[in-house]
Amino acid sequence: MRRIGIIGGMSWQSSAVLYRLVNEFAHDAQGGHASADCVMTSVNFDVVRELQLRNDWDGAGELLADRARSLRAAGAEAVTLCTNTMHKVAPAIVEALGDVPFLHVADSVAARCEAIGAKTVGLLGTRCTMSDGFYLDLLEARGLTVWVPDPAAQVDVDSIIFEHLVHGRTPASARERYREVMAALERKGCEAIVLGCTEIGLLVDDTDATVPLVDTTVEQARTAVDFMLA
């Protein structure tokens, strides 16, 4: 079993889910008393959020690159980043890791979409994730057609993430709003909905849409375990 490094804490709510899934998938694959060989570093999300709000992506990149180096020093043979938005600074992490592979969330998403036969997908996430080319361009480069919610819906999707989900709150009104947004994406012809924020899976599941949901937390865990056991 190869050792996986996890950069988490953005937020810790979803990072805890990813940690659990990595161990569950490793156990399911190997049985017995098996669990994952992993090392995890968890950042203070308050610091990261302040960097986001200041648009200081260089500073955020330096912070996560430093964490990536710590995982490499701890023997990680590949690293995954348990957040979608912060993949904006993935190049800084890749540089810090050197020859240690970085397991990019876009690859996990594309692989899952291919597996379920979805070519046109809706994307939910923070406003940065939904509007910035660092994410959309990578998905489209992997052969997907990507739709995002209308501007007003993007505001609602983003605010629910930061006002509720990162704090572990999942109010019924937020779930209903996400259902409405996903239904609108389905009407545009989306064959699947990408939950492009690691907290969204805390709020909605496959019963909330009539097309498959691609939960990036789940897919990152699968990718990590596939690498671990290869």
PDB file of C-alpha atoms in Angstrom:
ATOM      1  CA  MET A   1       0.000   0.000   0.000  1.00  0.00           C
ATOM      2  CA  ARG A   2       1.357   3.395  -0.987  1.00  0.00           C
ATOM      3  CA  ARG A   3       1.038   6.368   1.357  1.00  0.00           C
ATOM      4  CA  ILE A   4      -1.359   9.189   0.461  1.00  0.00           C
ATOM      5  CA  GLY A   5      -1.022  12.770   1.656  1.00  0.00           C
ATOM      6  CA  ILE A   6      -4.145  14.853   2.246  1.00  0.00           C
ATOM      7  CA  ILE A   7      -4.298  18.646   2.496  1.00  0.00           C
ATOM      8  CA  GLY A   8      -7.523  19.407   4.328  1.00  0.00           C
ATOM      9  CA  GLY A   9      -9.273  21.873   6.577  1.00  0.00           C
ATOM     10  CA  MET A  10     -11.082  23.830   3.858  1.00  0.00           C
ATOM     11  CA  SER A  11     -13.399  23.099   5.559  1.00  0.00           C
ATOM     12  CA  TRP A  12     -12.732  20.460   8.197  1.00  0.00           C
ATOM     13  CA  GLN A  13     -16.342  19.310   7.786  1.00  0.00           C
ATOM     14  CA  SER A  14     -15.742  17.875   4.328  1.00  0.00           C
ATOM     15  CA  SER A  15     -12.147  16.886   5.076  1.00  0.00           C
ATOM     16  CA  ALA A  16     -13.470  14.598   7.814  1.00  0.00           C
ATOM     17  CA  VAL A  17     -15.747  12.965   5.247  1.00  0.00           C
ATOM     18  CA  LEU A  18     -12.876  12.444   2.821  1.00  0.00           C
ATOM     19  CA  TYR A  19     -10.710  10.893   5.556  1.00  0.00           C
ATOM     20  CA  ARG A  20     -13.522   8.506   6.444  1.00  0.00           C
ATOM     21  CA  LEU A  21     -14.152   7.559   2.809  1.00  0.00           C
ATOM     22  CA  VAL A  22     -10.476   6.929   2.077  1.00  0.00           C
ATOM     23  CA  ASN A  23     -10.363   4.476   4.966  1.00  0.00           C
ATOM     24  CA  GLU A  24     -13.693   2.871   4.060  1.00  0.00           C
ATOM     25  CA  PHE A  25     -12.661   2.335   0.435  1.00  0.00           C
ATOM     26  CA  ALA A  26      -9.292   0.933   1.494  1.00  0.00           C
ATOM     27  CA  HIS A  27     -11.014  -1.458   3.890  1.00  0.00           C
ATOM     28  CA  ASP A  28     -13.602  -2.491   1.298  1.00  0.00           C
ATOM     29  CA  ALA A  29     -10.835  -3.260  -1.189  1.00  0.00           C
ATOM     30  CA  GLN A  30      -8.592  -5.237   1.174  1.00  0.00           C
ATOM     31  CA  GLY A  31     -10.856  -6.508   3.923  1.00  0.00           C
ATOM     32  CA  GLY A  32      -9.676  -7.758   7.277  1.00  0.00           C
ATOM     33  CA  HIS A  33      -8.436  -4.939   9.479  1.00  0.00           C
ATOM     34  CA  ALA A  34      -7.169  -2.842   6.548  1.00  0.00           C
ATOM     35  CA  SER A  35      -7.273   0.931   6.651  1.00  0.00           C
ATOM     36  CA  ALA A  36      -5.524   3.647   4.678  1.00  0.00           C
ATOM     37  CA  ASP A  37      -1.842   4.504   4.983  1.00  0.00           C
ATOM     38  CA  CYS A  38      -2.185   8.287   4.889  1.00  0.00           C
ATOM     39  CA  VAL A  39      -0.829  11.481   6.364  1.00  0.00           C
ATOM     40  CA  MET A  40      -2.995  14.569   6.675  1.00  0.00           C
ATOM     41  CA  THR A  41      -2.312  18.234   7.255  1.00  0.00           C
ATOM     42  CA  SER A  42      -5.257  20.467   8.088  1.00  0.00           C
ATOM     43  CA  VAL A  43      -5.020  24.235   7.710  1.00  0.00           C
ATOM     44  CA  ASN A  44      -6.847  26.958   9.612  1.00  0.00           C
ATOM     45  CA  PHE A  45      -9.660  27.788   7.189  1.00  0.00           C
ATOM     46  CA  ASP A  46     -10.059  31.240   8.705  1.00  0.00           C
ATOM     47  CA  VAL A  47      -6.611  32.119   7.343  1.00  0.00           C
ATOM     48  CA  VAL A  48      -7.384  30.653   3.922  1.00  0.00           C
ATOM     49  CA  ARG A  49     -10.747  32.408   3.725  1.00  0.00           C
ATOM     50  CA  GLU A  50      -9.115  35.763   4.489  1.00  0.00           C
ATOM     51  CA  LEU A  51      -6.607  35.178   1.683  1.00  0.00           C
ATOM     52  CA  GLN A  52      -9.495  34.370  -0.673  1.00  0.00           C
ATOM     53  CA  LEU A  53     -11.379  37.532   0.247  1.00  0.00           C
ATOM     54  CA  ARG A  54      -8.221  39.616  -0.258  1.00  0.00           C
ATOM     55  CA  ASN A  55      -7.692  37.920  -3.631  1.00  0.00           C
ATOM     56  CA  ASP A  56      -4.234  36.949  -2.395  1.00  0.00           C
ATOM     57  CA  TRP A  57      -3.869  33.754  -4.375  1.00  0.00           C
ATOM     58  CA  ASP A  58      -0.084  33.966  -4.294  1.00  0.00           C
ATOM     59  CA  GLY A  59      -0.201  33.919  -0.508  1.00  0.00           C
ATOM     60  CA  ALA A  60      -2.646  31.026  -0.544  1.00  0.00           C
ATOM     61  CA  GLY A  61      -0.409  29.145  -2.945  1.00  0.00           C
ATOM     62  CA  GLU A  62       2.599  29.629  -0.672  1.00  0.00           C
ATOM     63  CA  LEU A  63       0.621  28.352   2.321  1.00  0.00           C
ATOM     64  CA  LEU A  64      -0.571  25.193   0.604  1.00  0.00           C
ATOM     65  CA  ALA A  65       2.776  24.598  -1.098  1.00  0.00           C
ATOM     66  CA  ASP A  66       4.384  24.601   2.339  1.00  0.00           C
ATOM     67  CA  ARG A  67       1.839  22.037   3.528  1.00  0.00           C
ATOM     68  CA  ALA A  68       2.515  19.929   0.430  1.00  0.00           C
ATOM     69  CA  ARG A  69       6.233  19.907   1.241  1.00  0.00           C
ATOM     70  CA  SER A  70       5.451  18.735   4.771  1.00  0.00           C
ATOM     71  CA  LEU A  71       3.460  15.816   3.385  1.00  0.00           C
ATOM     72  CA  ARG A  72       6.273  14.892   1.047  1.00  0.00           C
ATOM     73  CA  ALA A  73       8.680  14.946   3.973  1.00  0.00           C
ATOM     74  CA  ALA A  74       6.293  12.654   5.852  1.00  0.00           C
ATOM     75  CA  GLY A  75       6.569  10.061   3.108  1.00  0.00           C
ATOM     76  CA  ALA A  76       3.489  10.801   1.008  1.00  0.00           C
ATOM     77  CA  GLU A  77       3.782   9.172  -2.412  1.00  0.00           C
ATOM     78  CA  ALA A  78       0.912  11.254  -3.852  1.00  0.00           C
ATOM     79  CA  VAL A  79      -1.086  14.197  -2.544  1.00  0.00           C
ATOM     80  CA  THR A  80      -4.758  15.123  -2.807  1.00  0.00           C
ATOM     81  CA  LEU A  81      -6.275  18.510  -1.949  1.00  0.00           C
ATOM     82  CA  CYS A  82      -9.639  18.277  -0.195  1.00  0.00           C
ATOM     83  CA  THR A  83     -11.165  21.455  -1.602  1.00  0.00           C
ATOM     84  CA  ASN A  84     -12.193  22.453  -5.109  1.00  0.00           C
ATOM     85  CA  THR A  85     -11.712  26.215  -4.947  1.00  0.00           C
ATOM     86  CA  MET A  86      -8.133  25.980  -3.773  1.00  0.00           C
ATOM     87  CA  HIS A  87      -7.207  23.987  -6.865  1.00  0.00           C
ATOM     88  CA  LYS A  88      -6.794  27.496  -8.234  1.00  0.00           C
ATOM     89  CA  VAL A  89      -3.324  27.341  -6.670  1.00  0.00           C
ATOM     90  CA  ALA A  90      -2.607  23.786  -7.806  1.00  0.00           C
ATOM     91  CA  PRO A  91       0.448  24.861  -9.857  1.00  0.00           C
ATOM     92  CA  ALA A  92       2.177  26.029  -6.652  1.00  0.00           C
ATOM     93  CA  ILE A  93       1.447  22.682  -5.003  1.00  0.00           C
ATOM     94  CA  VAL A  94       2.672  20.725  -8.018  1.00  0.00           C
ATOM     95  CA  GLU A  95       5.920  22.697  -8.022  1.00  0.00           C
ATOM     96  CA  ALA A  96       6.427  22.077  -4.304  1.00  0.00           C
ATOM     97  CA  LEU A  97       5.846  18.347  -4.685  1.00  0.00           C
ATOM     98  CA  GLY A  98       8.428  17.846  -7.401  1.00  0.00           C
ATOM     99  CA  ASP A  99       8.216  14.220  -8.564  1.00  0.00           C
ATOM    100  CA  VAL A 100       5.443  13.329  -6.101  1.00  0.00           C
ATOM    101  CA  PRO A 101       2.142  13.135  -8.043  1.00  0.00           C
ATOM    102  CA  PHE A 102      -0.661  15.598  -7.340  1.00  0.00           C
ATOM    103  CA  LEU A 103      -4.089  13.981  -7.722  1.00  0.00           C
ATOM    104  CA  HIS A 104      -6.101  16.768  -9.373  1.00  0.00           C
ATOM    105  CA  VAL A 105      -9.841  16.880  -8.726  1.00  0.00           C
ATOM    106  CA  ALA A 106     -10.604  17.643 -12.394  1.00  0.00           C
ATOM    107  CA  ASP A 107      -9.166  14.270 -13.376  1.00  0.00           C
ATOM    108  CA  SER A 108     -11.353  12.528 -10.796  1.00  0.00           C
ATOM    109  CA  VAL A 109     -14.456  14.375 -12.019  1.00  0.00           C
ATOM    110  CA  ALA A 110     -13.755  13.654 -15.677  1.00  0.00           C
ATOM    111  CA  ALA A 111     -13.158   9.971 -14.976  1.00  0.00           C
ATOM    112  CA  ARG A 112     -16.464   9.651 -13.136  1.00  0.00           C
ATOM    113  CA  CYS A 113     -18.395  11.500 -15.837  1.00  0.00           C
ATOM    114  CA  GLU A 114     -16.913   9.210 -18.465  1.00  0.00           C
ATOM    115  CA  ALA A 115     -17.833   6.167 -16.384  1.00  0.00           C
ATOM    116  CA  ILE A 116     -21.494   7.196 -16.207  1.00  0.00           C
ATOM    117  CA  GLY A 117     -21.618   8.408 -19.820  1.00  0.00           C
ATOM    118  CA  ALA A 118     -22.242  12.080 -19.024  1.00  0.00           C
ATOM    119  CA  LYS A 119     -20.847  14.559 -21.539  1.00  0.00           C
ATOM    120  CA  THR A 120     -22.846  17.667 -20.579  1.00  0.00           C
ATOM    121  CA  VAL A 121     -22.706  18.499 -16.892  1.00  0.00           C
ATOM    122  CA  GLY A 122     -23.807  21.199 -14.495  1.00  0.00           C
ATOM    123  CA  LEU A 123     -21.299  22.631 -12.048  1.00  0.00           C
ATOM    124  CA  LEU A 124     -22.071  23.845  -8.534  1.00  0.00           C
ATOM    125  CA  GLY A 125     -19.455  25.337  -6.235  1.00  0.00           C
ATOM    126  CA  THR A 126     -18.165  28.599  -4.885  1.00  0.00           C
ATOM    127  CA  ARG A 127     -18.445  31.589  -7.189  1.00  0.00           C
ATOM    128  CA  CYS A 128     -14.736  31.285  -7.865  1.00  0.00           C
ATOM    129  CA  THR A 129     -15.087  27.661  -8.933  1.00  0.00           C
ATOM    130  CA  MET A 130     -18.152  28.342 -11.076  1.00  0.00           C
ATOM    131  CA  SER A 131     -16.716  31.362 -12.854  1.00  0.00           C
ATOM    132  CA  ASP A 132     -12.947  30.930 -12.997  1.00  0.00           C
ATOM    133  CA  GLY A 133     -11.198  29.202 -15.872  1.00  0.00           C
ATOM    134  CA  PHE A 134      -8.885  27.274 -13.533  1.00  0.00           C
ATOM    135  CA  TYR A 135     -11.721  24.751 -13.092  1.00  0.00           C
ATOM    136  CA  LEU A 136     -14.062  25.141 -16.047  1.00  0.00           C
ATOM    137  CA  ASP A 137     -11.288  25.081 -18.622  1.00  0.00           C
ATOM    138  CA  LEU A 138      -9.814  21.882 -17.203  1.00  0.00           C
ATOM    139  CA  LEU A 139     -13.167  20.083 -17.320  1.00  0.00           C
ATOM    140  CA  GLU A 140     -13.823  21.260 -20.858  1.00  0.00           C
ATOM    141  CA  ALA A 141     -10.296  20.233 -21.894  1.00  0.00           C
ATOM    142  CA  ARG A 142     -11.249  16.731 -20.763  1.00  0.00           C
ATOM    143  CA  GLY A 143     -14.160  16.654 -23.203  1.00  0.00           C
ATOM    144  CA  LEU A 144     -17.015  17.892 -21.032  1.00  0.00           C
ATOM    145  CA  THR A 145     -19.541  20.592 -21.850  1.00  0.00           C
ATOM    146  CA  VAL A 146     -20.118  22.507 -18.617  1.00  0.00           C
ATOM    147  CA  TRP A 147     -23.094  24.637 -17.606  1.00  0.00           C
ATOM    148  CA  VAL A 148     -23.158  26.801 -14.490  1.00  0.00           C
ATOM    149  CA  PRO A 149     -26.172  28.387 -12.755  1.00  0.00           C
ATOM    150  CA  ASP A 150     -27.362  31.873 -13.684  1.00  0.00           C
ATOM    151  CA  PRO A 151     -25.710  34.765 -11.793  1.00  0.00           C
ATOM    152  CA  ALA A 152     -28.417  35.068  -9.131  1.00  0.00           C
ATOM    153  CA  ALA A 153     -28.331  31.341  -8.457  1.00  0.00           C
ATOM    154  CA  GLN A 154     -24.533  31.439  -8.235  1.00  0.00           C
ATOM    155  CA  VAL A 155     -24.820  33.984  -5.428  1.00  0.00           C
ATOM    156  CA  ASP A 156     -27.209  31.698  -3.533  1.00  0.00           C
ATOM    157  CA  VAL A 157     -25.118  28.571  -4.061  1.00  0.00           C
ATOM    158  CA  ASP A 158     -21.976  30.373  -2.866  1.00  0.00           C
ATOM    159  CA  SER A 159     -23.590  32.011   0.154  1.00  0.00           C
ATOM    160  CA  ILE A 160     -25.083  28.721   1.352  1.00  0.00           C
ATOM    161  CA  ILE A 161     -21.615  27.162   1.259  1.00  0.00           C
ATOM    162  CA  PHE A 162     -19.958  29.861   3.338  1.00  0.00           C
ATOM    163  CA  GLU A 163     -22.858  30.769   5.619  1.00  0.00           C
ATOM    164  CA  HIS A 164     -23.991  27.240   6.428  1.00  0.00           C
ATOM    165  CA  LEU A 165     -22.143  24.218   5.028  1.00  0.00           C
ATOM    166  CA  VAL A 166     -18.624  25.051   6.211  1.00  0.00           C
ATOM    167  CA  HIS A 167     -20.119  25.397   9.702  1.00  0.00           C
ATOM    168  CA  GLY A 168     -21.801  21.998   9.482  1.00  0.00           C
ATOM    169  CA  ARG A 169     -25.305  23.444   9.098  1.00  0.00           C
ATOM    170  CA  THR A 170     -27.688  21.980   6.509  1.00  0.00           C
ATOM    171  CA  PRO A 171     -30.987  23.870   6.733  1.00  0.00           C
ATOM    172  CA  ALA A 172     -33.967  22.559   4.770  1.00  0.00           C
ATOM    173  CA  SER A 173     -34.299  25.903   2.965  1.00  0.00           C
ATOM    174  CA  ALA A 174     -30.751  25.551   1.620  1.00  0.00           C
ATOM    175  CA  ARG A 175     -31.441  22.034   0.364  1.00  0.00           C
ATOM    176  CA  GLU A 176     -34.595  23.226  -1.387  1.00  0.00           C
ATOM    177  CA  ARG A 177     -32.704  26.063  -3.081  1.00  0.00           C
ATOM    178  CA  TYR A 178     -30.063  23.638  -4.334  1.00  0.00           C
ATOM    179  CA  ARG A 179     -32.809  21.390  -5.679  1.00  0.00           C
ATOM    180  CA  GLU A 180     -34.195  24.346  -7.638  1.00  0.00           C
ATOM    181  CA  VAL A 181     -30.789  25.234  -9.043  1.00  0.00           C
ATOM    182  CA  MET A 182     -30.065  21.640 -10.043  1.00  0.00           C
ATOM    183  CA  ALA A 183     -33.480  21.315 -11.697  1.00  0.00           C
ATOM    184  CA  ALA A 184     -32.715  24.407 -13.786  1.00  0.00           C
ATOM    185  CA  LEU A 185     -29.428  22.839 -14.912  1.00  0.00           C
ATOM    186  CA  GLU A 186     -31.237  19.625 -15.802  1.00  0.00           C
ATOM    187  CA  ARG A 187     -33.654  21.616 -17.988  1.00  0.00           C
ATOM    188  CA  LYS A 188     -30.634  22.942 -19.883  1.00  0.00           C
ATOM    189  CA  GLY A 189     -29.739  19.386 -20.803  1.00  0.00           C
ATOM    190  CA  CYS A 190     -27.199  18.480 -18.133  1.00  0.00           C
ATOM    191  CA  GLU A 191     -26.735  14.724 -17.839  1.00  0.00           C
ATOM    192  CA  ALA A 192     -25.062  14.956 -14.424  1.00  0.00           C
ATOM    193  CA  ILE A 193     -24.409  17.582 -11.765  1.00  0.00           C
ATOM    194  CA  VAL A 194     -20.876  18.050 -10.424  1.00  0.00           C
ATOM    195  CA  LEU A 195     -20.870  18.946  -6.740  1.00  0.00           C
ATOM    196  CA  GLY A 196     -17.778  21.085  -7.207  1.00  0.00           C
ATOM    197  CA  CYS A 197     -17.386  22.042  -3.574  1.00  0.00           C
ATOM    198  CA  THR A 198     -16.458  19.404  -1.049  1.00  0.00           C
ATOM    199  CA  GLU A 199     -19.184  20.502   1.391  1.00  0.00           C
ATOM    200  CA  ILE A 200     -22.150  20.210  -0.996  1.00  0.00           C
ATOM    201  CA  GLY A 201     -22.435  16.478  -0.444  1.00  0.00           C
ATOM    202  CA  LEU A 202     -23.303  17.265   3.169  1.00  0.00           C
ATOM    203  CA  LEU A 203     -26.485  18.955   1.922  1.00  0.00           C
ATOM    204  CA  VAL A 204     -27.800  17.027  -1.093  1.00  0.00           C
ATOM    205  CA  ASP A 205     -27.702  13.484  -2.433  1.00  0.00           C
ATOM    206  CA  ASP A 206     -28.991  11.513  -5.417  1.00  0.00           C
ATOM    207  CA  THR A 207     -32.600  11.834  -4.207  1.00  0.00           C
ATOM    208  CA  ASP A 208     -32.443  15.586  -4.839  1.00  0.00           C
ATOM    209  CA  ALA A 209     -31.980  15.386  -8.612  1.00  0.00           C
ATOM    210  CA  THR A 210     -33.148  13.244 -11.515  1.00  0.00           C
ATOM    211  CA  VAL A 211     -29.630  12.969 -12.973  1.00  0.00           C
ATOM    212  CA  PRO A 212     -26.528  11.524 -11.287  1.00  0.00           C
ATOM    213  CA  LEU A 213     -24.593  13.694  -8.846  1.00  0.00           C
ATOM    214  CA  VAL A 214     -20.800  13.617  -9.059  1.00  0.00           C
ATOM    215  CA  ASP A 215     -19.621  14.294  -5.509  1.00  0.00           C
ATOM    216  CA  THR A 216     -16.016  15.469  -5.712  1.00  0.00           C
ATOM    217  CA  THR A 217     -15.262  14.385  -2.136  1.00  0.00           C
ATOM    218  CA  VAL A 218     -16.255  10.830  -3.009  1.00  0.00           C
ATOM    219  CA  GLU A 219     -14.359  10.863  -6.303  1.00  0.00           C
ATOM    220  CA  GLN A 220     -11.194  12.238  -4.707  1.00  0.00           C
ATOM    221  CA  ALA A 221     -11.319   9.469  -2.117  1.00  0.00           C
ATOM    222  CA  ARG A 222     -11.723   6.853  -4.848  1.00  0.00           C
ATOM    223  CA  THR A 223      -8.817   8.266  -6.819  1.00  0.00           C
ATOM    224  CA  ALA A 224      -6.597   8.345  -3.731  1.00  0.00           C
ATOM    225  CA  VAL A 225      -7.361   4.721  -2.863  1.00  0.00           C
ATOM    226  CA  ASP A 226      -6.897   3.585  -6.469  1.00  0.00           C
ATOM    227  CA  PHE A 227      -3.428   5.136  -6.386  1.00  0.00           C
ATOM    228  CA  MET A 228      -2.755   3.739  -2.935  1.00  0.00           C
ATOM    229  CA  LEU A 229      -3.529   0.162  -3.971  1.00  0.00           C
ATOM    230  CA  ALA A 230      -2.194   0.212  -7.531  1.00  0.00           C
TER     231      ALA A 230
END
